Amino acid sequence: MNPYPKNIASKLPQTGTSIFAIMSQMAKAHNAINLSQGFPDFPVSEKLISLVHKYMQQGFNQYAPMPGLPALRDAIAEKTRFLYSASYNPETEITVTAGATQAIFTAISAFIREDDEVIIFEPAYDSYVPAIKLCGGTPVNIQLKLPDYHIDWSEVKNRITSRTKMIIINTPHNPTGSVLSASDMQELDKITRHTGILVLSDEVYEHIIFDGYEHQSVCRYPELASRSLVMCSFGKTFHATGWKTGYCVAPENLMKEFRKVHQFVVFAVNTPAQHAIAEYIQDKNNYTNLGQFYQEKRDYFLKLISNSKFKVIPAHGTYFQVLDYSNISDESEMDFAVKLIKEKGVASVPNSHFYKNHRNNQTLRFCFAKNNQTLEKAAEILCQI
Ligand code: PMP
Ligand code: GLN
């Protein structure tokens, strides 16, 4: 087909296809065990599935209210109060979204203008930068510091300018599994107090935290929360990434602007899924045991690969494990990851794709949200490399 118009100017000239789509597609093409894109390979709870079915059969199949089903917003308010002692008004301060991806895009679109600067920490989840750029904003990339991927707050302070409009944090952190501490949150609070800087806090792995660490939600810090939008994902929490359901909580003045955009990005979110989650989430065990469940998976995976040549980068959250392959190869992360798929049959994600300049640390990210048999098969291969 002849394209018309011919030389269309891309709004995102540096953006290719998401690395998650690329690696999952490659895993499929080569029949590799897919530990790349983050999604569980075990089923969603029967109970939750039957609830969706029930609500579909009962006829809850038309548009939900624009900000989300009242019963689900009430349940989110209760969950946020229970976990973080924070009070959000379900009427005006909670919006159900089509996953955290939409929440993030919506928040950035609602607040970022031409020439605004947004601080992000690298390695950074892939959806932040394109959203910032589409709004004409400038991402300001600050490197997390090795070996434990921590934030150097004095550097953050130095990089703030009169144009800084937002800081995006992510804890527990994808891809490294690092977690922010109470003192990190206090620093963030101090640095942004009495400024016009908003905080976007990506907390999709809020329940997937290990080794006795406690999730430091922005919601725990009232001053900080007063200028923050917090993003969560039911996809992670209920092993249902394909349902694309999540939410944003923020104070009323921010949520008012968020909803102005939300209504034209998606308007409303899948109705039967909202009904089902509203009921399922009443039982707190359905989310409070997730950390232990995934810690056992992480520990099992690490035990299985303990005799491999890969070096483990310690992680305290998410369902990802970063492994260093510098004892095995000098190749770039992408080259090594492709070889691992094509020649060995295991798919991972090259962490270089979470950096603007595709920085190579000779590390790959492996998702351990998998059945034990899947982990065993993958580990057997990794141990032979
Ligand atoms: N932020 C991070 C850090 C993620 O890892 C993901 C997805 N895995 C998202 C946001 C998007 O979440 P969702 O699938 O709910 O859109
Ligand atoms: N967040 C998931 C990951 O990090 C993938 C989500 C997606 O494919 N967009 O692998």
Tab-separated table of N, CA and C in Angstrom, residues 260-333:
chain	number	residue	atom	x	y	z
A	260	LYS	N	-11.022	14.947	34.363
A	260	LYS	CA	-11.316	15.661	33.111
A	260	LYS	C	-10.686	14.932	31.929
A	261	VAL	N	-9.500	14.341	32.161
A	261	VAL	CA	-8.822	13.611	31.084
A	261	VAL	C	-9.333	12.165	31.018
A	262	HIS	N	-9.438	11.545	32.186
A	262	HIS	CA	-9.884	10.140	32.263
A	262	HIS	C	-11.159	9.911	31.440
A	263	GLN	N	-12.113	10.845	31.543
A	263	GLN	CA	-13.406	10.636	30.873
A	263	GLN	C	-13.276	10.594	29.358
A	264	PHE	N	-12.171	11.180	28.835
A	264	PHE	CA	-12.007	11.162	27.378
A	264	PHE	C	-10.929	10.179	26.918
A	265	VAL	N	-10.231	9.588	27.862
A	265	VAL	CA	-9.274	8.543	27.484
A	265	VAL	C	-10.016	7.205	27.431
A	266	VAL	N	-10.824	6.946	28.448
A	266	VAL	CA	-11.464	5.628	28.528
A	266	VAL	C	-12.933	5.718	28.938
A	267	PHE	N	-13.327	6.844	29.477
A	267	PHE	CA	-14.634	7.119	30.086
A	267	PHE	C	-14.881	6.230	31.296
A	268	ALA	N	-15.018	4.907	31.090
A	268	ALA	CA	-15.293	4.026	32.233
A	268	ALA	C	-14.608	2.689	31.999
A	269	VAL	N	-14.581	1.883	33.056
A	269	VAL	CA	-13.811	0.638	33.032
A	269	VAL	C	-14.776	-0.556	33.136
A	270	ASN	N	-14.361	-1.670	32.566
A	270	ASN	CA	-15.106	-2.938	32.533
A	270	ASN	C	-16.021	-3.148	33.755
A	271	THR	N	-17.330	-3.157	33.502
A	271	THR	CA	-18.309	-3.162	34.595
A	271	THR	C	-18.342	-4.476	35.404
A	272	PRO	N	-18.485	-5.656	34.761
A	272	PRO	CA	-18.550	-6.875	35.587
A	272	PRO	C	-17.277	-7.097	36.407
A	273	ALA	N	-16.122	-6.747	35.849
A	273	ALA	CA	-14.868	-6.907	36.610
A	273	ALA	C	-14.889	-5.999	37.840
A	274	GLN	N	-15.423	-4.798	37.693
A	274	GLN	CA	-15.477	-3.880	38.857
A	274	GLN	C	-16.380	-4.438	39.950
A	275	HIS	N	-17.545	-4.962	39.547
A	275	HIS	CA	-18.452	-5.562	40.541
A	275	HIS	C	-17.767	-6.723	41.262
A	276	ALA	N	-17.116	-7.565	40.464
A	276	ALA	CA	-16.492	-8.756	41.034
A	276	ALA	C	-15.378	-8.376	42.011
A	277	ILE	N	-14.546	-7.426	41.608
A	277	ILE	CA	-13.421	-7.031	42.470
A	277	ILE	C	-13.953	-6.366	43.747
A	278	ALA	N	-15.013	-5.560	43.598
A	278	ALA	CA	-15.586	-4.886	44.778
A	278	ALA	C	-15.993	-5.915	45.828
A	279	GLU	N	-16.510	-7.044	45.375
A	279	GLU	CA	-16.937	-8.083	46.330
A	279	GLU	C	-15.728	-8.874	46.847
A	280	TYR	N	-14.860	-9.249	45.944
A	280	TYR	CA	-13.713	-10.114	46.281
A	280	TYR	C	-12.752	-9.438	47.259
A	281	ILE	N	-12.594	-8.136	47.093
A	281	ILE	CA	-11.611	-7.378	47.873
A	281	ILE	C	-12.052	-7.194	49.329
A	282	GLN	N	-13.332	-7.516	49.605
A	282	GLN	CA	-13.819	-7.407	50.991
A	282	GLN	C	-13.019	-8.321	51.920
A	283	ASP	N	-12.581	-9.451	51.368
A	283	ASP	CA	-11.770	-10.376	52.166
A	283	ASP	C	-10.303	-9.947	52.057
A	284	LYS	N	-9.810	-9.390	53.148
A	284	LYS	CA	-8.461	-8.807	53.124
A	284	LYS	C	-7.374	-9.850	52.837
A	285	ASN	N	-7.683	-11.125	53.163
A	285	ASN	CA	-6.699	-12.180	52.869
A	285	ASN	C	-6.400	-12.269	51.382
A	286	ASN	N	-7.314	-11.758	50.559
A	286	ASN	CA	-7.103	-11.848	49.114
A	286	ASN	C	-5.997	-10.917	48.620
A	287	TYR	N	-5.525	-10.021	49.487
A	287	TYR	CA	-4.357	-9.229	49.067
A	287	TYR	C	-3.240	-9.169	50.112
A	288	THR	N	-3.558	-9.453	51.377
A	288	THR	CA	-2.500	-9.302	52.384
A	288	THR	C	-1.492	-10.451	52.378
A	289	ASN	N	-1.840	-11.579	51.754
A	289	ASN	CA	-0.901	-12.719	51.760
A	289	ASN	C	0.000	-12.773	50.537
A	290	LEU	N	-0.132	-11.773	49.685
A	290	LEU	CA	0.574	-11.819	48.402
A	290	LEU	C	2.096	-11.750	48.548
A	291	GLY	N	2.560	-10.963	49.529
A	291	GLY	CA	3.997	-10.813	49.731
A	291	GLY	C	4.638	-12.149	50.055
A	292	GLN	N	4.004	-12.883	50.963
A	292	GLN	CA	4.547	-14.180	51.365
A	292	GLN	C	4.521	-15.174	50.198
A	293	PHE	N	3.414	-15.141	49.456
A	293	PHE	CA	3.266	-16.035	48.297
A	293	PHE	C	4.412	-15.813	47.306
A	294	TYR	N	4.686	-14.548	47.006
A	294	TYR	CA	5.728	-14.268	46.008
A	294	TYR	C	7.136	-14.399	46.591
A	295	GLN	N	7.275	-14.156	47.892
A	295	GLN	CA	8.604	-14.362	48.490
A	295	GLN	C	9.000	-15.833	48.364
A	296	GLU	N	8.016	-16.725	48.571
A	296	GLU	CA	8.313	-18.155	48.424
A	296	GLU	C	8.719	-18.486	46.996
A	297	LYS	N	8.052	-17.861	46.032
A	297	LYS	CA	8.408	-18.084	44.616
A	297	LYS	C	9.827	-17.569	44.360
A	298	ARG	N	10.100	-16.368	44.845
A	298	ARG	CA	11.429	-15.780	44.635
A	298	ARG	C	12.509	-16.689	45.239
A	299	ASP	N	12.253	-17.127	46.488
A	299	ASP	CA	13.251	-17.962	47.169
A	299	ASP	C	13.445	-19.287	46.447
A	300	TYR	N	12.349	-19.841	45.943
A	300	TYR	CA	12.441	-21.113	45.227
A	300	TYR	C	13.271	-20.942	43.951
A	301	PHE	N	12.990	-19.871	43.217
A	301	PHE	CA	13.736	-19.603	41.975
A	301	PHE	C	15.226	-19.419	42.289
A	302	LEU	N	15.519	-18.661	43.338
A	302	LEU	CA	16.930	-18.414	43.688
A	302	LEU	C	17.637	-19.709	44.112
A	303	LYS	N	16.897	-20.554	44.820
A	303	LYS	CA	17.485	-21.841	45.213
A	303	LYS	C	17.794	-22.682	43.969
A	304	LEU	N	16.861	-22.670	43.044
A	304	LEU	CA	17.045	-23.484	41.825
A	304	LEU	C	18.245	-23.025	40.994
A	305	ILE	N	18.536	-21.718	41.032
A	305	ILE	CA	19.641	-21.226	40.184
A	305	ILE	C	20.923	-20.985	40.996
A	306	SER	N	20.921	-21.470	42.249
A	306	SER	CA	22.066	-21.139	43.111
A	306	SER	C	23.394	-21.687	42.583
A	307	ASN	N	23.341	-22.737	41.766
A	307	ASN	CA	24.594	-23.268	41.212
A	307	ASN	C	24.899	-22.751	39.812
A	308	SER	N	24.154	-21.760	39.358
A	308	SER	CA	24.402	-21.221	38.015
A	308	SER	C	25.527	-20.190	38.088
A	309	LYS	N	25.956	-19.709	36.896
A	309	LYS	CA	27.010	-18.683	36.872
A	309	LYS	C	26.429	-17.270	36.981
A	310	PHE	N	25.112	-17.178	37.008
A	310	PHE	CA	24.495	-15.857	37.136
A	310	PHE	C	24.698	-15.329	38.556
A	311	LYS	N	24.902	-13.998	38.651
A	311	LYS	CA	24.993	-13.373	39.987
A	311	LYS	C	23.650	-12.717	40.304
A	312	VAL	N	23.201	-12.923	41.529
A	312	VAL	CA	21.890	-12.404	41.922
A	312	VAL	C	22.023	-10.974	42.444
A	313	ILE	N	21.213	-10.064	41.910
A	313	ILE	CA	21.145	-8.704	42.461
A	313	ILE	C	19.992	-8.713	43.466
A	314	PRO	N	20.292	-8.537	44.762
A	314	PRO	CA	19.225	-8.686	45.765
A	314	PRO	C	18.042	-7.752	45.500
A	315	ALA	N	16.833	-8.313	45.657
A	315	ALA	CA	15.608	-7.545	45.431
A	315	ALA	C	14.657	-7.801	46.584
A	316	HIS	N	13.876	-6.809	46.953
A	316	HIS	CA	12.968	-6.972	48.094
A	316	HIS	C	11.503	-6.816	47.723
A	317	GLY	N	11.212	-6.773	46.435
A	317	GLY	CA	9.815	-6.646	46.023
A	317	GLY	C	9.655	-6.843	44.535
A	318	THR	N	8.412	-6.796	44.065
A	318	THR	CA	7.971	-7.083	42.683
A	318	THR	C	8.090	-8.567	42.390
A	319	TYR	N	7.666	-8.976	41.187
A	319	TYR	CA	7.886	-10.387	40.853
A	319	TYR	C	8.979	-10.542	39.809
A	320	PHE	N	9.995	-9.661	39.934
A	320	PHE	CA	11.131	-9.744	39.024
A	320	PHE	C	12.423	-9.989	39.798
A	321	GLN	N	13.310	-10.748	39.170
A	321	GLN	CA	14.642	-10.938	39.730
A	321	GLN	C	15.654	-10.520	38.670
A	322	VAL	N	16.552	-9.614	39.047
A	322	VAL	CA	17.610	-9.203	38.132
A	322	VAL	C	18.817	-10.107	38.338
A	323	LEU	N	19.343	-10.639	37.229
A	323	LEU	CA	20.536	-11.488	37.286
A	323	LEU	C	21.636	-10.872	36.444
A	324	ASP	N	22.855	-10.910	36.985
A	324	ASP	CA	24.031	-10.363	36.313
A	324	ASP	C	24.748	-11.515	35.603
A	325	TYR	N	24.998	-11.343	34.289
A	325	TYR	CA	25.619	-12.443	33.544
A	325	TYR	C	27.079	-12.152	33.184
A	326	SER	N	27.707	-11.216	33.904
A	326	SER	CA	29.069	-10.815	33.520
A	326	SER	C	30.079	-11.963	33.642
A	327	ASN	N	29.748	-13.002	34.421
A	327	ASN	CA	30.638	-14.177	34.497
A	327	ASN	C	30.502	-15.071	33.271
A	328	ILE	N	29.499	-14.779	32.452
A	328	ILE	CA	29.192	-15.688	31.339
A	328	ILE	C	29.543	-15.088	29.984
A	329	SER	N	29.260	-13.790	29.830
A	329	SER	CA	29.393	-13.196	28.496
A	329	SER	C	29.679	-11.699	28.581
A	330	ASP	N	30.322	-11.177	27.500
A	330	ASP	CA	30.554	-9.727	27.388
A	330	ASP	C	29.526	-9.075	26.482
A	331	GLU	N	28.632	-9.866	25.954
A	331	GLU	CA	27.679	-9.314	24.983
A	331	GLU	C	26.767	-8.265	25.612
A	332	SER	N	26.156	-7.475	24.728
A	332	SER	CA	25.185	-6.486	25.214
A	332	SER	C	23.982	-7.238	25.765
A	333	GLU	N	23.198	-6.547	26.568
A	333	GLU	CA	22.035	-7.193	27.185
A	333	GLU	C	21.062	-7.709	26.127
